[in-house]
Structure formats: structure tokens, C-alpha cells
mmCIF file of C-alpha atoms in Angstrom:
data_model
loop_
_atom_site.group_PDB
_atom_site.id
_atom_site.type_symbol
_atom_site.label_atom_id
_atom_site.label_comp_id
_atom_site.label_asym_id
_atom_site.label_seq_id
_atom_site.Cartn_x
_atom_site.Cartn_y
_atom_site.Cartn_z
ATOM 1 C CA UNK P 101 -2.791 -3.264 3.544
ATOM 2 C CA UNK P 102 -4.036 -3.904 6.874
ATOM 3 C CA UNK P 103 -4.944 -8.118 7.676
ATOM 4 C CA UNK P 104 -6.557 -9.353 10.734
ATOM 5 C CA UNK P 105 -5.573 -12.813 11.376
ATOM 6 C CA UNK P 106 -7.904 -15.012 13.728
ATOM 7 C CA UNK P 107 -7.203 -18.226 15.659
ATOM 8 C CA UNK P 108 -10.157 -19.447 16.338
ATOM 9 C CA UNK P 109 -8.821 -22.372 18.462
ATOM 10 C CA UNK P 110 -9.100 -22.610 22.529
ATOM 11 C CA UNK P 111 -6.968 -25.607 22.245
ATOM 12 C CA UNK P 112 -3.694 -24.646 24.359
ATOM 13 C CA UNK P 113 -1.831 -27.031 21.844
ATOM 14 C CA UNK P 114 -3.325 -25.738 19.175
ATOM 15 C CA UNK P 115 -1.870 -26.415 15.342
ATOM 16 C CA UNK P 116 -4.120 -23.894 13.487
ATOM 17 C CA UNK P 117 -2.889 -21.207 16.381
ATOM 18 C CA UNK P 118 0.943 -21.788 14.967
ATOM 19 C CA UNK P 119 -0.273 -21.542 11.356
ATOM 20 C CA UNK P 120 -2.069 -18.150 12.610
ATOM 21 C CA UNK P 121 0.873 -17.107 14.130
ATOM 22 C CA UNK P 122 3.249 -17.858 10.978
ATOM 23 C CA UNK P 123 0.370 -16.522 8.601
ATOM 24 C CA UNK P 124 0.997 -13.044 10.738
ATOM 25 C CA UNK P 125 4.455 -12.922 10.606
ATOM 26 C CA UNK P 126 4.817 -13.754 6.730
ATOM 27 C CA UNK P 127 2.205 -11.247 6.631
ATOM 28 C CA UNK P 128 4.071 -8.488 8.220
ATOM 29 C CA UNK P 129 7.790 -9.874 6.514
ATOM 30 C CA UNK P 130 5.782 -8.501 3.102
ATOM 31 C CA UNK P 131 5.630 -5.454 4.384
ATOM 32 C CA UNK P 132 1.748 -5.212 5.293
ATOM 33 C CA UNK P 133 0.329 -4.666 8.667
ATOM 34 C CA UNK P 134 -1.108 -8.335 9.893
ATOM 35 C CA UNK P 135 -2.696 -8.135 13.436
ATOM 36 C CA UNK P 136 -3.009 -11.404 15.442
ATOM 37 C CA UNK P 137 -6.335 -12.019 17.355
ATOM 38 C CA UNK P 138 -6.221 -14.817 19.367
ATOM 39 C CA UNK P 139 -9.829 -16.096 20.851
ATOM 40 C CA UNK P 140 -7.813 -17.921 23.233
ATOM 41 C CA UNK P 141 -6.161 -14.860 24.449
ATOM 42 C CA UNK P 142 -9.985 -13.128 25.077
ATOM 43 C CA UNK P 143 -10.841 -16.365 26.808
ATOM 44 C CA UNK P 144 -13.546 -17.368 23.629
ATOM 45 C CA UNK P 145 -16.898 -15.569 22.893
ATOM 46 C CA UNK P 146 -20.378 -15.726 24.797
ATOM 47 C CA UNK P 147 -22.537 -18.111 22.855
ATOM 48 C CA UNK P 148 -24.174 -16.053 20.408
ATOM 49 C CA UNK P 149 -27.662 -14.948 21.178
ATOM 50 C CA UNK P 150 -28.732 -12.125 19.167
ATOM 51 C CA UNK P 151 -28.853 -10.215 22.018
ATOM 52 C CA UNK P 152 -26.909 -9.785 25.127
ATOM 53 C CA UNK P 153 -23.878 -10.842 23.402
ATOM 54 C CA UNK P 154 -23.178 -7.586 21.460
ATOM 55 C CA UNK P 155 -23.007 -6.242 24.813
ATOM 56 C CA UNK P 156 -19.878 -7.975 25.808
ATOM 57 C CA UNK P 157 -16.830 -5.712 24.835
ATOM 58 C CA UNK P 158 -15.222 -8.563 22.978
ATOM 59 C CA UNK P 159 -17.968 -8.274 20.382
ATOM 60 C CA UNK P 160 -16.584 -4.496 19.538
ATOM 61 C CA UNK P 161 -13.420 -5.203 19.618
ATOM 62 C CA UNK P 162 -13.641 -8.224 17.030
ATOM 63 C CA UNK P 163 -15.957 -6.367 14.865
ATOM 64 C CA UNK P 164 -13.332 -3.657 14.215
ATOM 65 C CA UNK P 165 -10.772 -5.721 14.139
ATOM 66 C CA UNK P 166 -12.664 -7.172 10.825
ATOM 67 C CA UNK P 167 -14.545 -4.429 9.669
ATOM 68 C CA UNK P 168 -11.699 -2.071 9.214
ATOM 69 C CA UNK P 169 -9.277 -4.824 7.841
ATOM 70 C CA UNK P 170 -8.646 -4.984 3.775
ATOM 71 C CA UNK P 171 -8.443 -8.888 4.434
ATOM 72 C CA UNK P 172 -9.248 -11.616 7.425
ATOM 73 C CA UNK P 173 -7.629 -15.235 7.508
ATOM 74 C CA UNK P 174 -9.615 -17.129 9.717
ATOM 75 C CA UNK P 175 -7.242 -20.503 11.071
ATOM 76 C CA UNK P 176 -9.223 -22.940 12.631
ATOM 77 C CA UNK P 177 -9.373 -26.396 13.592
ATOM 78 C CA UNK P 178 -10.909 -28.749 11.746
ATOM 79 C CA UNK P 179 -13.791 -31.189 13.660
ATOM 80 C CA UNK P 180 -16.306 -33.544 12.579
ATOM 81 C CA UNK P 181 -15.632 -32.059 9.074
ATOM 82 C CA UNK P 182 -16.353 -28.634 9.584
ATOM 83 C CA UNK P 183 -14.614 -25.712 11.449
ATOM 84 C CA UNK P 184 -14.419 -25.427 15.150
ATOM 85 C CA UNK P 185 -17.616 -23.772 16.976
ATOM 86 C CA UNK P 186 -15.865 -20.855 17.828
ATOM 87 C CA UNK P 187 -15.087 -19.702 14.523
ATOM 88 C CA UNK P 188 -19.040 -20.071 13.551
ATOM 89 C CA UNK P 189 -19.402 -18.117 16.873
ATOM 90 C CA UNK P 190 -17.427 -15.376 15.553
ATOM 91 C CA UNK P 191 -18.753 -15.281 12.241
ATOM 92 C CA UNK P 192 -22.781 -15.272 13.624
ATOM 93 C CA UNK P 193 -21.385 -12.543 16.250
ATOM 94 C CA UNK P 194 -19.870 -10.096 14.020
ATOM 95 C CA UNK P 195 -21.984 -11.038 11.196
ATOM 96 C CA UNK P 196 -25.247 -10.020 12.600
ATOM 97 C CA UNK P 197 -27.310 -6.696 12.209
ATOM 98 C CA UNK P 198 -30.379 -5.200 13.395
ATOM 99 C CA UNK P 199 -31.398 -3.470 16.283
ATOM 100 C CA UNK P 200 -29.287 -0.743 17.740
ATOM 101 C CA UNK P 201 -27.568 0.064 14.074
ATOM 102 C CA UNK P 202 -25.531 -3.425 14.033
ATOM 103 C CA UNK P 203 -23.967 -4.163 10.608
ATOM 104 C CA UNK P 204 -21.756 -7.153 9.697
ATOM 105 C CA UNK P 205 -18.421 -6.674 9.715
ATOM 106 C CA UNK P 206 -17.961 -9.193 6.772
ATOM 107 C CA UNK P 207 -19.353 -7.276 3.597
ATOM 108 C CA UNK P 208 -17.143 -7.455 0.758
ATOM 109 C CA UNK P 209 -13.848 -8.775 2.654
ATOM 110 C CA UNK P 210 -11.362 -11.262 1.109
ATOM 111 C CA UNK P 211 -11.306 -14.461 2.991
ATOM 112 C CA UNK P 212 -8.377 -17.017 3.675
ATOM 113 C CA UNK P 213 -8.943 -19.768 5.319
ATOM 114 C CA UNK P 214 -5.911 -21.553 6.807
ATOM 115 C CA UNK P 215 -7.129 -25.020 8.833
ATOM 116 C CA UNK P 216 -5.547 -27.587 10.874
ATOM 117 C CA UNK P 217 -7.559 -31.163 10.859
ATOM 118 C CA UNK P 218 -6.672 -34.731 11.840
ATOM 119 C CA UNK P 219 -7.927 -37.004 8.491
ATOM 120 C CA UNK P 220 -6.649 -35.823 5.236
ATOM 121 C CA UNK P 221 -9.760 -36.369 3.796
ATOM 122 C CA UNK P 222 -11.406 -33.407 5.637
ATOM 123 C CA UNK P 223 -9.353 -30.864 3.581
ATOM 124 C CA UNK P 224 -12.853 -29.468 2.240
ATOM 125 C CA UNK P 225 -14.498 -28.731 5.469
ATOM 126 C CA UNK P 226 -14.064 -24.708 5.166
ATOM 127 C CA UNK P 227 -16.206 -25.177 2.297
ATOM 128 C CA UNK P 228 -19.892 -24.650 3.849
ATOM 129 C CA UNK P 229 -18.524 -21.855 5.716
ATOM 130 C CA UNK P 230 -16.713 -20.276 2.905
ATOM 131 C CA UNK P 231 -20.174 -20.543 0.883
ATOM 132 C CA UNK P 232 -22.172 -19.029 3.058
ATOM 133 C CA UNK P 233 -20.013 -15.708 3.532
ATOM 134 C CA UNK P 234 -19.931 -15.735 0.061
ATOM 135 C CA UNK P 235 -23.540 -15.679 -0.489
ATOM 136 C CA UNK P 236 -24.356 -13.623 2.518
ATOM 137 C CA UNK P 237 -21.672 -11.334 2.633
ATOM 138 C CA UNK P 238 -20.254 -10.754 -0.853
ATOM 139 C CA UNK P 239 -16.636 -12.099 0.749
ATOM 140 C CA UNK P 240 -14.242 -13.213 -2.307
ATOM 141 C CA UNK P 241 -12.849 -16.415 -0.661
ATOM 142 C CA UNK P 242 -9.351 -17.160 -1.662
ATOM 143 C CA UNK P 243 -8.936 -20.117 -3.659
ATOM 144 C CA UNK P 244 -5.963 -21.242 -1.971
ATOM 145 C CA UNK P 245 -6.546 -22.702 1.435
ATOM 146 C CA UNK P 246 -3.696 -24.733 3.682
ATOM 147 C CA UNK P 247 -5.213 -27.783 5.068
ATOM 148 C CA UNK P 248 -2.802 -29.125 7.805
ATOM 149 C CA UNK P 249 -2.607 -32.375 9.146
ATOM 150 C CA UNK P 250 0.176 -34.387 11.320
ATOM 151 C CA UNK P 251 1.822 -35.826 8.190
ATOM 152 C CA UNK P 252 2.220 -31.936 7.802
ATOM 153 C CA UNK P 253 4.591 -31.573 10.775
ATOM 154 C CA UNK P 254 8.167 -33.031 12.410
ATOM 155 C CA UNK P 255 7.819 -35.100 15.873
ATOM 156 C CA UNK P 256 9.194 -31.578 17.572
ATOM 157 C CA UNK P 257 5.905 -29.824 16.172
ATOM 158 C CA UNK P 258 7.627 -27.828 13.585
ATOM 159 C CA UNK P 259 6.078 -27.212 9.745
ATOM 160 C CA UNK P 260 7.491 -28.924 7.333
ATOM 161 C CA UNK P 261 8.696 -27.331 4.470
ATOM 162 C CA UNK P 262 6.044 -27.836 2.060
ATOM 163 C CA UNK P 263 3.619 -27.130 4.613
ATOM 164 C CA UNK P 264 5.671 -23.375 4.642
ATOM 165 C CA UNK P 265 5.919 -23.053 1.035
ATOM 166 C CA UNK P 266 1.754 -23.765 0.686
ATOM 167 C CA UNK P 267 1.608 -21.140 3.479
ATOM 168 C CA UNK P 268 3.404 -18.678 2.173
ATOM 169 C CA UNK P 269 1.772 -19.377 -1.359
ATOM 170 C CA UNK P 270 -1.662 -18.983 -0.017
ATOM 171 C CA UNK P 271 -0.955 -15.611 1.666
ATOM 172 C CA UNK P 272 0.678 -14.102 -1.141
ATOM 173 C CA UNK P 273 -2.942 -14.791 -3.489
ATOM 174 C CA UNK P 274 -4.578 -13.126 -0.388
ATOM 175 C CA UNK P 275 -2.496 -10.379 -0.695
ATOM 176 C CA UNK P 276 -2.732 -9.874 -4.301
ATOM 177 C CA UNK P 277 -6.865 -10.321 -4.031
ATOM 178 C CA UNK P 278 -6.813 -7.592 -1.219
ATOM 179 C CA UNK P 279 -5.059 -5.328 -2.857
ATOM 180 C CA UNK P 280 -7.209 -5.574 -6.222
ATOM 181 C CA UNK P 281 -10.219 -5.552 -4.488
ATOM 182 C CA UNK P 282 -9.256 -2.719 -2.279
ATOM 183 C CA UNK P 283 -11.049 0.336 -4.176
ATOM 184 C CA UNK P 284 -13.414 -1.258 -5.347
ATOM 185 C CA UNK P 285 -16.444 1.164 -6.654
ATOM 186 C CA UNK P 286 -19.083 -0.816 -5.074
ATOM 187 C CA UNK P 287 -20.445 -1.426 -1.087
ATOM 188 C CA UNK P 288 -22.131 -4.522 -0.532
ATOM 189 C CA UNK P 289 -25.566 -5.066 1.673
ATOM 190 C CA UNK P 290 -28.002 -7.825 2.074
ATOM 191 C CA UNK P 291 -28.853 -8.554 -1.024
ATOM 192 C CA UNK P 292 -30.899 -11.498 -2.762
#
């Protein structure tokens, strides 16, 4: 299977980026094809304006990376009890439909969230985005999520063994879901 892992942090010392890299590595080690897209390497994204943003070459690259994948891992920091604005911008841009034959890249994707935050009680911060993706794009959201805080990393910024185990189990569930749903007999579109 082909899995796209997207790092949505612009922080040069991002822990969620480290989780993204570890996710891609674990998926590749399990015999699947994981590609890592780091939005920092792309210098972020243009602000979503439902117009000129679609002319940016990063739009086509990201839209294809999502649309052609059997599943997506969104790695994002948590700020103010929500995913990063970069993650939201990515979803808005690649989820838009309309003029010029655009169609959301997200329909029917199996989505897994791997997040890093400062406070332990922000572990449900991805929930609003997950619900939106389920309702708007009919995504299947992996019920296993990684939410890591300072307590999950050593002083040398290495993940503790429990964090590695949680990430591994989350990705195993993700791969099972993506495999089971890969040949589903339906295709979704905007439906209310």
C-alpha cells in the first residue's frame, strides 16, 4: 500500500516532525510504501484563498500525494487546543472543489493523526478536524491516535519506549484499516 505521511510543522525543532519521520520509517519497514511530505521543506503553503493558491505548484504536489495514497498520516503540533494552522490550511487547500474541475483529494481516505503538544490534557485537540474530515470527505479516521508531550521524550529528545510502542500500534491499526478498505465498492463525493 501507498501511505503519505505529512509533517505539518514549520518549527525547526518539531517533535511532530520526528513522529512523522518515525511513522514513515515504521510503515516502510512493514513492507509498504510510505512517502514523507514535510511542509517545512516546501516553505509552508500559500494562504488558502480559494483562488490563486491553486496556481501554486505546491498545490498540485500535495493534492496528488493525498489523492493517490491508500492512507494519510497527519503529523501536527497542537497549539491552543487544535491542530496547527498549517495543517488546517493544507486540508482546506487540498479539500476544495469547484472551478477548473477541482475535486477534493480527501474523499474516502483512511486518516491517522500523530500529534505533539505541550499539555497532556490537549490529547483530543485533533477531534474537531477529525470530525470535519469524516463528515465532509467521508474519511475513515483511525481510532488509534498518538498524542505526545514532553513526558514522552528523553532529555536527549529521543522518544521513550512507550511512545514508540504506541506509535507502532497506531500504525498497525492504520495499515489494517487501509488494507480492508482499499477495494471498497463505493466512491464518495459531497453528500449531505
